[in-house]
Structures are given as C-alpha cells and as structure tokens.
C-alpha cells in the first residue's frame, strides 16, 4: 500500500518517518554491515543504526498510545523520538544518529504549542542536527556520516532560493536526500581507506536511507533506482577489487574520529558505552578525561541525560570517569579482541560455527549467569525495558551457530522473538522458537537440551519440558486495577498463575504460599523458586519447608535472580 504523504511536519509525520526509517534500515542493514572497512572490522554499523531507530520508534509509539483519540503535539513526538534514540543508541553510528535526531527535535519542539511546522522548520532542523552531531564528536574528519549530514543540510538550505518551495516539506526533504546521496558517493575521495576498499561510508549510507524515508513521508514516493545506484556501483566494484566484502567496520563514525586516517596499527582494546545522569559542567570535564584515555569519543544528549561512547584500553578508568561525573548505568563493555580484528596485526581466520546453540531472554543478572553456565547465550531484559527484536537477532549472531533454539521466556515477547527468528532465518540460520512464557519454563527446557541429538528431536524434548512446567510470579501492584481475582490497589501483593492474577494479598510470603499450594494441588515433582533482590530473606526457607512438610516426593531448587522485576518466580513441573 502506498504511503499517504504528509503535508506538514506534525506528530503523525514524526511517527510515519520513524517507522519508514526503521523499515529502510532493516532492508539496508546487511549492505551497511558489509561495506564497513574503517577502522574496526566487526560488521555491525547497519545493526547499530537499526537498533537505535527501533528504540526511537518504540518511544514515539508509546507517546501515541498514551492518547485515546487526540494526537500528541509535535513537540511531544519529537522529544520522544530523540529520547528513545538516546537511551537505545548502539555503537558509534547509533550514537551519532541519536544526536542527529536530538538536534532535529530541539528545533521541532522549540514551541510546545505548535501543532506542526513547514519546510522552513524542517530546513532549520536539518541544519541544527548536522551542526550538533559535529559538536558531539571529539575529532571529526570529512568522509564520514558527518560530511553526509552537513551536505544534506546545505542542500536543504538551497531550497530557500526557490519561490514557495522552502515552505514545502517534500521539496526540502528531497533536496536533503539528494545532497546526502551525492556526498555519500564522494566519501571514498575523502578517506583513503574507503577508496582502497572501493566502498562508500557505511554510516553515511545509513543516513541516506533515513533521509529517503523522510522523502517518502512527505511525498509518498520511495526514492529508488538512480537514487542509490552510484554508491551501490562503487560498492560492487569495491567488492570485486578487494574480494572481502564480508569484512565490516562496526561504526563508520569511528572514521570521523581518527585524526590521521590510518588503518594500520593496534587500536584500543575496549568499546565502552553507558548512559549518564550528570550536569553539563561535569560532562565537559568528562569529555576531556575520556579524550585523553582513548579515541572514538562521542558524547551526546543534554538536560541531565547523556550517552557516552569511547574506545579505550582501560575500560575501568572510562567507567570510573563516568562515576566521578555523575551516575552511569546501562554500562556495556565490549572487548574487541574477542569478536573482531580491531587489535589485529593481521587478519585472523574466521571462528568456526558451532552446530547448535540456545539463545534465551532472561529477566535478571542472576538468571543470566545461570543460563550462561548452562551454555546459553543470553539477552538481558531489565524491568520495564523489554529487548527489541534487533537485540535478540544480535544475540543469535553472537551465538555463532548453524542451529539455534530461541527461548523468549515472556508471553509479551512472542511477536518480537518471532520477528527476530525470521530475520535470523533470512541470514541462513536454522531457528526454532519455543514459546516459553516464563524464565522457569526456559530453565526446564534448558535442563533437557542435548545438542548431540537431532535438531528436531531436541526441540520437541525442550518444548515438551517447557509445556509441562506451570509458572507463576509474585509481584507488587503499581496501580489500582481490575483483575481475575478482583480489584487490586497500588502496593497490593499479587500472585499470578500462568499469567493471570489469582491471589491478592498484603504479605509476600503468605501470597507466595497460597500460589504454591494452588499450583501443587494439581500435582508436581519439582518446584523451582527464583528470588528477586527485593524478596523477603526468609521466603525461600519458608516455602521449602512448606513443600517438604505438605507434599511428599516433591523436590525444591532455589536460584537468585537478581534485579528481575518480580519478587519471586515459581515453576512446578
């Protein structure tokens, strides 16, 4: 179905653009991952851009969901887009994209009462986005996504000279797209390493896709054909010349942060990324300290929340610098030597794929450790922060297996996990999705996993074990609500069995005992208890004693789940 064009840039246009940009990046992800050659060949720029935009889309959709019939204001949608991208930014390329979106949002949301803006507002937003992205990079260099963003803004500025056209968003968007496309084709002439490899800048290629979605938003037309033929032809010729199209840089913007443009020599061993709550003055000092520690420094954000990205040899020092500046969290540290050739003196042979792996979404650090010890590759789902499909796909790739058994461990993740499975299958990986609805069902499935069996037999056995496990959780109500067990108030203790509220009480241990009794009334041989950080200290001993005294031949195992959202998870099989 053709996209209905938007006349003005309003909240609906923000929503439409973000959705189309996500689809465009999804289509181009593999191509973008494949053309990165500078300076880190770990092949995830397209993936990082996709995950960043996916987070922006989720934030915008959440704003729209908060309105019944009315639409949110342009300012609300634009701020949500920027915030979602900021908190979900991945890698250097995603961090730069987040700053580009933030720069646009600062212009679009300048007047909270304005319902929409026109081509002039879009032109100003593109200019501010390009300028703010440059300011966020410690050592910008031409031939990167920064050059492409600046060219897009320059081209948009030229529309002003055409009578009346400056007020048309479609005309401004198309000019920006064409300017970006021309700048992208010129990037090999600006960076020698791109010229040698015969490829264009990968981050810039991603931005062209995002701007193409902007054109589609306002014109209903999908830029195609000649719109990307020049860069694509250059890539194809480069593949023929180099014979190694599969090598890829993690983040094109890293090219923009190395002052000498050299590919030779060892780089820092770690990539460190974290969100940071800090004041502006503290962040200014942090920039100076991190710049002295390493390279590829990008710090984006504002208003007390920042996303920090840097490559260093001393990851601990980079995190400590964040602690001194404010409160860092969602800290991710990647050792380049493990998965790519960042620290190579020469090429390393590709790691052989294992035959089979299990990938599981888990709700807490404790369970992540348990699953990892059992041989699974995990995706951590923090309370209130379910993983996106791209994160699950990333974990499937990280498992590096020909066959993957996927355990979502959450009923609400079934569609997300299915999308991830489809993407992995498109990449040639055989994936079986077992619809586990709780981490305790995943534990049961993992317990019978035997990689030596035939794939189908293993999947059937794991599915049977998961299906034979009833699951429950004990949590605290956040608000008043109607439930299957009656009306609950904020602060009430809830016992959920197989996803439905079955018990409402005031005492955690008493509610847990009632839930356990109801589950065991239907029989069972093994009880699994997973304790959250905020569960009462004595609850495990109390429930173990209850099982021992009241139910013959039923065993109990207890695990520490950490910060998992629910106070207690219960499984009976």
XYZ file of C-alpha atoms in Angstrom:
573
model
C 0.000 0.000 0.000
C 1.375 3.426 -0.970
C 2.322 5.770 1.828
C -0.107 8.661 2.284
C 2.070 11.797 2.099
C 2.177 14.274 4.962
C 1.771 17.967 4.069
C 3.312 19.380 7.243
C 5.770 18.114 9.794
C 3.470 17.246 12.706
C 3.374 14.452 15.286
C 1.949 11.998 12.776
C 4.751 12.831 10.351
C 7.306 12.103 13.099
C 5.653 8.745 13.695
C 5.463 7.940 9.994
C 9.043 8.955 9.337
C 10.434 6.898 12.213
C 8.510 3.827 11.079
C 9.615 4.166 7.470
C 13.220 4.826 8.519
C 13.209 1.648 10.600
C 11.959 -0.356 7.614
C 14.550 1.250 5.337
C 17.383 0.464 7.744
C 16.087 -3.066 8.091
C 16.254 -3.533 4.332
C 19.717 -1.975 4.109
C 21.187 -3.452 7.298
C 23.163 -6.258 5.700
C 24.516 -3.996 2.977
C 25.599 -1.408 5.526
C 27.183 -4.039 7.766
C 29.089 -5.384 4.754
C 30.661 -2.169 3.487
C 32.419 -1.043 6.665
C 36.166 -1.191 6.366
C 37.418 1.561 8.630
C 38.754 1.424 11.254
C 37.175 -1.562 13.088
C 36.051 -4.556 11.071
C 33.321 -6.044 13.259
C 30.403 -5.567 10.904
C 27.587 -4.054 12.946
C 27.005 -0.483 11.752
C 23.764 -1.377 9.993
C 22.636 -3.333 13.030
C 23.530 -0.480 15.390
C 21.612 2.035 13.296
C 18.607 -0.279 13.155
C 18.571 -0.854 16.930
C 18.873 2.868 17.610
C 15.968 3.704 15.320
C 13.949 0.821 16.743
C 14.266 2.401 20.178
C 13.140 5.756 18.771
C 10.104 4.121 17.161
C 9.140 2.419 20.414
C 9.283 5.733 22.277
C 7.141 7.527 19.703
C 4.593 4.707 19.678
C 4.399 4.890 23.476
C 3.510 8.595 23.258
C 0.757 7.904 20.743
C -0.553 5.027 22.862
C -0.993 7.443 25.775
C -3.624 9.341 23.758
C -7.053 7.822 23.135
C -8.481 9.901 20.316
C -6.304 13.004 20.226
C -2.816 13.095 18.771
C 0.208 14.210 20.756
C 1.732 17.583 19.963
C 4.656 17.812 17.567
C 6.932 18.686 20.494
C 5.897 15.563 22.418
C 6.516 13.245 19.467
C 9.821 14.883 18.574
C 11.110 14.704 22.151
C 10.059 11.069 22.399
C 11.912 10.272 19.169
C 15.076 11.923 20.478
C 14.837 10.353 23.927
C 14.190 6.884 22.541
C 17.179 7.126 20.232
C 19.370 8.443 23.041
C 18.645 5.658 25.511
C 18.764 2.975 22.807
C 21.801 4.189 20.860
C 24.205 1.413 19.890
C 27.790 1.862 18.825
C 29.337 4.974 17.395
C 26.999 5.106 14.424
C 23.889 4.792 16.570
C 25.179 7.443 18.959
C 25.657 9.886 16.092
C 22.203 9.070 14.705
C 20.755 9.752 18.147
C 22.391 13.178 18.188
C 21.116 13.948 14.696
C 17.573 13.131 15.815
C 18.048 15.116 19.001
C 19.263 18.111 17.021
C 16.160 17.972 14.848
C 13.912 17.573 17.883
C 15.378 20.648 19.546
C 14.099 22.735 16.631
C 10.811 20.895 16.132
C 9.977 21.077 19.850
C 11.108 24.664 20.392
C 7.479 25.812 20.611
C 5.474 23.325 22.668
C 2.180 24.788 21.438
C 2.888 24.495 17.717
C 0.921 21.698 16.061
C 3.152 21.476 13.009
C 5.957 23.124 11.081
C 6.610 23.590 7.364
C 9.578 23.267 5.038
C 11.357 26.184 6.684
C 11.163 24.458 10.052
C 12.422 21.210 8.529
C 15.320 23.041 6.900
C 16.320 24.604 10.216
C 16.004 21.229 11.948
C 18.324 19.545 9.451
C 20.908 22.275 9.857
C 20.834 22.105 13.656
C 21.049 18.298 13.507
C 24.191 18.356 11.364
C 25.860 21.033 13.495
C 25.066 19.369 16.822
C 26.327 15.997 15.576
C 29.683 17.554 14.664
C 29.930 19.150 18.074
C 29.327 15.784 19.750
C 32.317 14.126 18.036
C 35.655 14.781 19.667
C 37.714 14.762 16.446
C 35.513 14.976 13.329
C 37.001 14.129 9.931
C 35.457 14.510 6.479
C 34.353 11.474 4.521
C 32.050 10.154 7.242
C 28.382 10.420 8.158
C 29.160 13.914 9.452
C 30.015 15.015 5.908
C 26.828 13.447 4.580
C 24.701 15.168 7.246
C 26.282 18.549 6.521
C 25.740 18.129 2.789
C 22.091 17.259 3.387
C 21.636 20.434 5.430
C 23.454 22.522 2.811
C 21.220 21.175 0.059
C 18.122 21.850 2.133
C 19.281 25.444 2.640
C 19.405 25.916 -1.134
C 15.680 25.218 -1.438
C 15.055 28.608 0.125
C 16.071 30.245 -3.140
C 13.121 28.684 -4.993
C 9.974 30.752 -4.637
C 7.463 28.993 -2.400
C 9.378 25.704 -2.318
C 11.015 26.473 1.019
C 7.642 26.022 2.704
C 7.087 22.549 1.245
C 8.447 19.762 3.416
C 8.605 17.406 0.452
C 10.861 19.740 -1.514
C 13.192 20.241 1.450
C 13.328 16.529 2.223
C 14.072 15.625 -1.396
C 16.843 18.211 -1.618
C 18.393 16.925 1.608
C 18.226 13.356 0.330
C 19.856 14.210 -2.985
C 22.549 16.264 -1.264
C 23.279 13.400 1.119
C 23.399 10.912 -1.721
C 25.908 12.990 -3.668
C 28.038 13.464 -0.554
C 27.951 9.730 0.113
C 29.291 8.989 -3.364
C 32.142 11.423 -2.666
C 33.266 9.833 0.625
C 35.860 7.484 -0.953
C 37.675 10.543 -2.267
C 37.795 11.981 1.247
C 39.049 8.897 3.097
C 41.822 6.867 1.531
C 40.803 3.638 3.231
C 37.367 3.830 1.609
C 38.949 4.452 -1.762
C 41.265 1.450 -1.364
C 38.387 -0.816 -0.429
C 36.112 0.603 -3.107
C 33.239 1.349 -0.741
C 31.316 4.356 0.468
C 30.986 5.333 4.111
C 28.645 2.916 5.885
C 27.233 5.384 8.395
C 26.563 7.843 5.590
C 24.780 5.084 3.684
C 22.542 4.609 6.692
C 21.744 8.309 6.860
C 20.794 8.291 3.175
C 18.290 5.525 3.979
C 16.850 7.590 6.840
C 16.515 10.665 4.621
C 14.933 8.546 1.900
C 12.275 7.653 4.449
C 11.796 11.375 5.083
C 11.118 11.903 1.375
C 8.594 9.071 1.398
C 6.889 10.604 4.442
C 6.175 13.887 2.649
C 5.761 12.751 -0.961
C 4.502 9.199 -0.746
C 7.282 8.208 -3.149
C 10.087 5.786 -2.326
C 13.416 7.078 -3.672
C 14.878 4.292 -5.781
C 16.728 3.369 -8.919
C 19.248 6.086 -9.594
C 18.905 7.368 -6.047
C 21.397 4.814 -4.780
C 22.900 3.444 -7.964
C 26.113 5.421 -7.836
C 27.135 4.427 -4.326
C 25.932 0.881 -4.923
C 28.003 0.551 -8.092
C 31.022 1.774 -6.199
C 30.419 -0.840 -3.535
C 30.087 -3.601 -6.111
C 33.289 -2.609 -7.833
C 34.975 -2.474 -4.465
C 33.831 -5.990 -3.642
C 35.300 -7.256 -6.872
C 38.522 -5.391 -6.242
C 39.035 -6.366 -2.627
C 37.476 -9.820 -2.607
C 36.404 -9.331 1.008
C 33.003 -7.685 1.095
C 32.184 -9.583 4.246
C 34.602 -7.550 6.375
C 32.937 -4.610 8.036
C 33.593 -1.773 10.414
C 31.406 -1.537 13.474
C 30.798 2.169 13.154
C 31.508 4.487 10.278
C 31.731 7.475 12.572
C 34.844 5.951 14.032
C 36.420 7.004 10.754
C 35.446 10.533 11.644
C 37.196 10.372 14.954
C 40.667 9.263 13.946
C 42.753 12.264 13.062
C 45.377 10.504 10.983
C 43.094 8.433 8.731
C 45.354 5.423 9.134
C 44.188 1.814 9.246
C 47.470 0.338 10.364
C 48.467 -0.307 13.963
C 46.679 -1.530 17.040
C 43.626 0.296 18.357
C 42.177 0.397 21.854
C 41.026 -2.964 23.185
C 37.602 -1.991 24.545
C 34.455 -0.207 23.486
C 32.725 1.381 26.483
C 29.171 2.712 26.291
C 26.922 3.952 29.066
C 24.062 6.281 29.834
C 24.984 9.015 32.268
C 22.966 11.275 34.516
C 25.142 14.340 35.042
C 25.264 18.129 34.914
C 26.659 19.946 31.882
C 29.798 21.139 33.654
C 30.648 17.619 34.796
C 30.167 16.295 31.262
C 32.546 18.910 29.892
C 35.208 17.652 32.293
C 34.353 14.058 31.403
C 34.926 14.750 27.710
C 38.437 15.959 28.431
C 39.280 12.983 30.578
C 37.913 10.371 28.174
C 39.589 12.039 25.209
C 42.918 11.552 26.999
C 42.121 7.893 27.705
C 41.264 6.758 24.183
C 39.650 7.618 20.867
C 36.323 7.448 19.021
C 34.796 9.626 21.716
C 31.187 10.689 21.209
C 29.088 12.232 23.973
C 25.504 13.091 23.064
C 22.423 14.221 24.943
C 21.637 17.001 27.366
C 19.164 18.108 30.016
C 20.856 15.847 32.537
C 20.922 12.630 30.451
C 23.816 11.656 28.188
C 25.003 8.734 26.098
C 28.757 8.197 26.284
C 30.785 6.157 23.775
C 34.564 5.731 23.735
C 37.267 3.224 22.727
C 39.903 2.699 25.417
C 42.475 0.234 26.689
C 41.446 0.827 30.318
C 37.700 0.180 30.452
C 37.666 0.555 34.230
C 39.097 4.057 34.006
C 36.429 5.050 31.471
C 33.660 3.848 33.763
C 35.296 5.456 36.792
C 35.385 8.761 34.928
C 31.640 8.427 34.462
C 31.154 7.727 38.175
C 33.037 10.888 39.026
C 30.893 12.883 36.585
C 27.516 11.538 37.705
C 25.568 8.263 37.663
C 26.464 5.904 34.815
C 24.162 2.979 34.072
C 23.391 0.507 31.278
C 27.133 0.070 31.035
C 28.246 -2.066 28.075
C 31.887 -3.050 27.621
C 32.973 -4.938 24.505
C 36.428 -6.449 24.194
C 37.294 -6.020 20.530
C 39.854 -8.808 20.588
C 37.131 -11.345 21.286
C 34.951 -10.899 18.248
C 36.702 -8.871 15.558
C 40.004 -7.687 14.176
C 40.239 -4.325 15.908
C 43.508 -5.156 17.613
C 44.878 -7.302 14.839
C 48.315 -7.030 13.409
C 46.950 -9.108 10.532
C 43.768 -10.899 9.572
C 42.544 -13.689 11.843
C 40.779 -16.734 10.424
C 37.005 -16.660 10.973
C 35.773 -18.583 14.006
C 34.122 -21.885 13.126
C 30.384 -22.024 13.771
C 29.174 -24.452 16.389
C 26.397 -26.792 15.362
C 23.740 -25.697 17.857
C 23.141 -23.061 20.497
C 20.394 -21.852 22.809
C 19.556 -18.142 22.961
C 17.377 -17.036 25.867
C 15.862 -13.780 27.082
C 16.266 -13.584 30.862
C 14.856 -11.014 33.324
C 17.755 -10.618 35.754
C 21.532 -10.800 36.145
C 21.317 -13.851 38.394
C 19.337 -15.831 35.857
C 21.645 -14.613 33.105
C 24.529 -16.195 34.986
C 22.579 -19.425 35.477
C 21.653 -19.669 31.797
C 25.193 -18.814 30.730
C 26.626 -21.541 32.945
C 24.241 -23.956 31.229
C 25.698 -22.926 27.875
C 23.052 -20.478 26.645
C 23.646 -17.089 25.030
C 21.533 -14.572 26.927
C 19.696 -11.322 26.270
C 19.078 -9.372 29.469
C 15.572 -7.936 29.833
C 15.671 -5.319 32.557
C 12.465 -4.397 34.411
C 10.349 -2.210 32.150
C 12.869 -2.497 29.312
C 11.988 -5.463 27.071
C 14.580 -6.187 24.393
C 13.917 -5.208 20.806
C 13.961 -7.774 18.025
C 17.312 -6.461 16.840
C 18.896 -7.232 20.214
C 17.677 -10.808 20.007
C 18.997 -11.135 16.448
C 22.307 -9.759 17.672
C 22.433 -12.482 20.338
C 21.645 -15.151 17.731
C 24.571 -13.924 15.656
C 26.773 -13.833 18.749
C 25.947 -17.495 19.436
C 27.634 -18.239 16.085
C 25.753 -21.474 15.467
C 24.182 -23.185 12.485
C 21.114 -24.102 14.551
C 19.567 -22.011 17.320
C 16.828 -22.748 19.831
C 15.250 -19.464 20.913
C 13.599 -19.080 24.330
C 11.770 -15.709 24.737
C 10.661 -16.536 28.318
C 7.892 -13.931 28.209
C 4.457 -14.108 26.595
C 4.684 -10.422 25.666
C 7.827 -11.091 23.623
C 6.290 -13.670 21.295
C 5.964 -11.276 18.342
C 9.374 -9.708 18.967
C 11.012 -13.127 19.164
C 9.183 -14.302 16.033
C 10.478 -11.285 14.111
C 14.000 -11.990 15.341
C 13.689 -15.642 14.317
C 12.529 -14.647 10.837
C 15.481 -12.293 10.465
C 17.948 -14.947 11.590
C 16.432 -17.489 9.185
C 16.861 -14.974 6.372
C 20.566 -14.984 7.249
C 20.750 -18.744 6.798
C 20.488 -19.795 10.447
C 18.089 -22.592 11.334
C 15.981 -21.296 14.216
C 13.344 -22.999 16.339
C 11.268 -20.705 18.535
C 9.927 -22.394 21.665
C 7.140 -20.175 23.081
C 8.307 -20.145 26.700
C 6.295 -17.643 28.733
C 8.478 -17.511 31.839
C 12.128 -17.949 32.740
C 11.220 -21.047 34.795
C 9.857 -22.687 31.647
C 13.130 -21.801 29.966
C 15.049 -23.452 32.806
C 13.024 -26.622 32.317
C 13.677 -26.582 28.585
C 17.385 -25.951 29.041
C 17.638 -28.824 31.519
C 16.747 -31.381 28.825
C 18.702 -29.735 25.997
C 21.077 -32.195 24.320
C 22.995 -30.706 21.378
C 24.097 -34.188 20.248
C 20.509 -35.123 19.356
C 18.914 -34.382 16.027
C 17.675 -30.800 15.951
C 14.004 -31.695 15.666
C 14.214 -34.211 18.489
C 15.951 -31.715 20.733
C 13.343 -29.043 20.015
C 10.475 -31.451 20.705
C 12.020 -32.522 24.012
C 12.657 -28.924 25.121
C 9.179 -27.825 24.063
C 7.619 -30.703 25.995
C 9.577 -29.849 29.142
C 8.616 -26.181 28.921
C 4.951 -27.013 28.305
C 4.865 -29.342 31.300
C 6.025 -26.535 33.597
C 3.364 -24.342 35.165
C 4.645 -20.906 36.029
C 3.764 -18.187 38.492
C 5.142 -14.977 39.889
C 4.652 -12.804 42.927
C 4.836 -9.055 42.348
C 3.615 -5.762 43.774
C 0.777 -3.868 42.051
C 1.840 -0.490 40.686
C -1.687 0.931 40.389
C -5.333 0.162 41.017
C -6.648 -2.346 38.513
C -9.375 -4.878 37.777
C -8.070 -8.466 37.823
C -9.413 -12.005 37.611
C -9.193 -12.111 41.410
C -10.922 -8.767 41.994
C -9.801 -5.157 42.323
C -6.258 -4.571 43.482
C -4.801 -1.356 44.851
C -1.340 0.085 44.354
C 1.008 -1.682 46.761
C -1.009 -4.918 46.974
C 0.869 -8.189 46.615
C -0.245 -10.089 43.513
C 0.139 -13.789 42.820
C -0.095 -14.596 39.107
C -0.506 -18.172 37.879
C 0.037 -18.836 34.192
C -0.200 -15.110 33.538
C -3.473 -14.381 35.368
C -3.852 -12.762 38.785
C -5.030 -15.499 41.167
C -4.184 -14.040 44.576
C -4.374 -10.521 46.038
C -2.846 -10.021 49.461
C -0.767 -7.822 51.698
C 2.028 -10.215 52.720
C 4.562 -11.501 50.196
C 5.298 -14.805 51.897
C 1.641 -15.600 52.554
C 0.685 -14.802 48.962
C 3.555 -16.949 47.648
C 2.468 -19.870 49.834
C -1.111 -19.622 48.566
C 0.093 -19.571 44.964
C 2.360 -22.557 45.544
C -0.419 -24.565 47.195
C -2.761 -23.915 44.276
C -0.140 -24.989 41.784
C 0.778 -28.174 43.654
C -2.871 -29.131 44.104
C -2.720 -30.319 40.501
C 0.412 -32.369 41.217
C 4.094 -31.866 40.559
C 7.524 -33.345 41.131
C 9.835 -30.348 41.162
C 9.396 -26.769 42.410
C 11.704 -24.056 41.102
C 11.964 -20.780 43.031
C 13.766 -17.769 41.568
C 14.199 -14.978 44.115
C 14.354 -11.323 43.168
C 16.543 -8.827 45.012
C 13.607 -7.419 46.974
C 12.109 -10.743 48.081
C 11.973 -11.274 51.879
C 15.075 -13.028 53.234
C 13.112 -15.878 54.796
C 10.740 -16.637 51.930
C 12.821 -19.403 50.349
C 13.257 -21.294 53.632
C 9.545 -20.907 54.396
C 8.421 -22.231 51.019
C 10.937 -25.075 51.040
C 9.647 -26.136 54.461
C 6.067 -25.908 53.213
C 6.817 -28.228 50.297
C 8.795 -30.647 52.445
C 6.081 -30.910 55.101
C 2.974 -30.958 52.890
C 3.963 -32.585 49.604
C 5.720 -35.938 49.528
C 8.350 -36.669 46.901
C 8.434 -33.083 45.629
C 11.879 -31.510 45.369
C 12.672 -27.787 45.527
C 15.501 -25.855 43.896
C 16.233 -22.190 44.608
C 18.034 -19.657 42.420
C 18.898 -15.996 42.932
C 17.539 -13.987 40.019
C 18.839 -10.557 40.995
C 17.010 -7.462 39.755
C 14.339 -9.312 37.790
C 11.189 -7.213 38.284
C 9.086 -9.860 40.067
C 9.754 -10.584 43.728
C 9.519 -14.307 43.076
C 9.195 -16.654 40.107
C 7.760 -20.123 40.698
C 7.830 -23.141 38.437
C 6.158 -26.509 39.030
C 6.882 -29.463 36.769
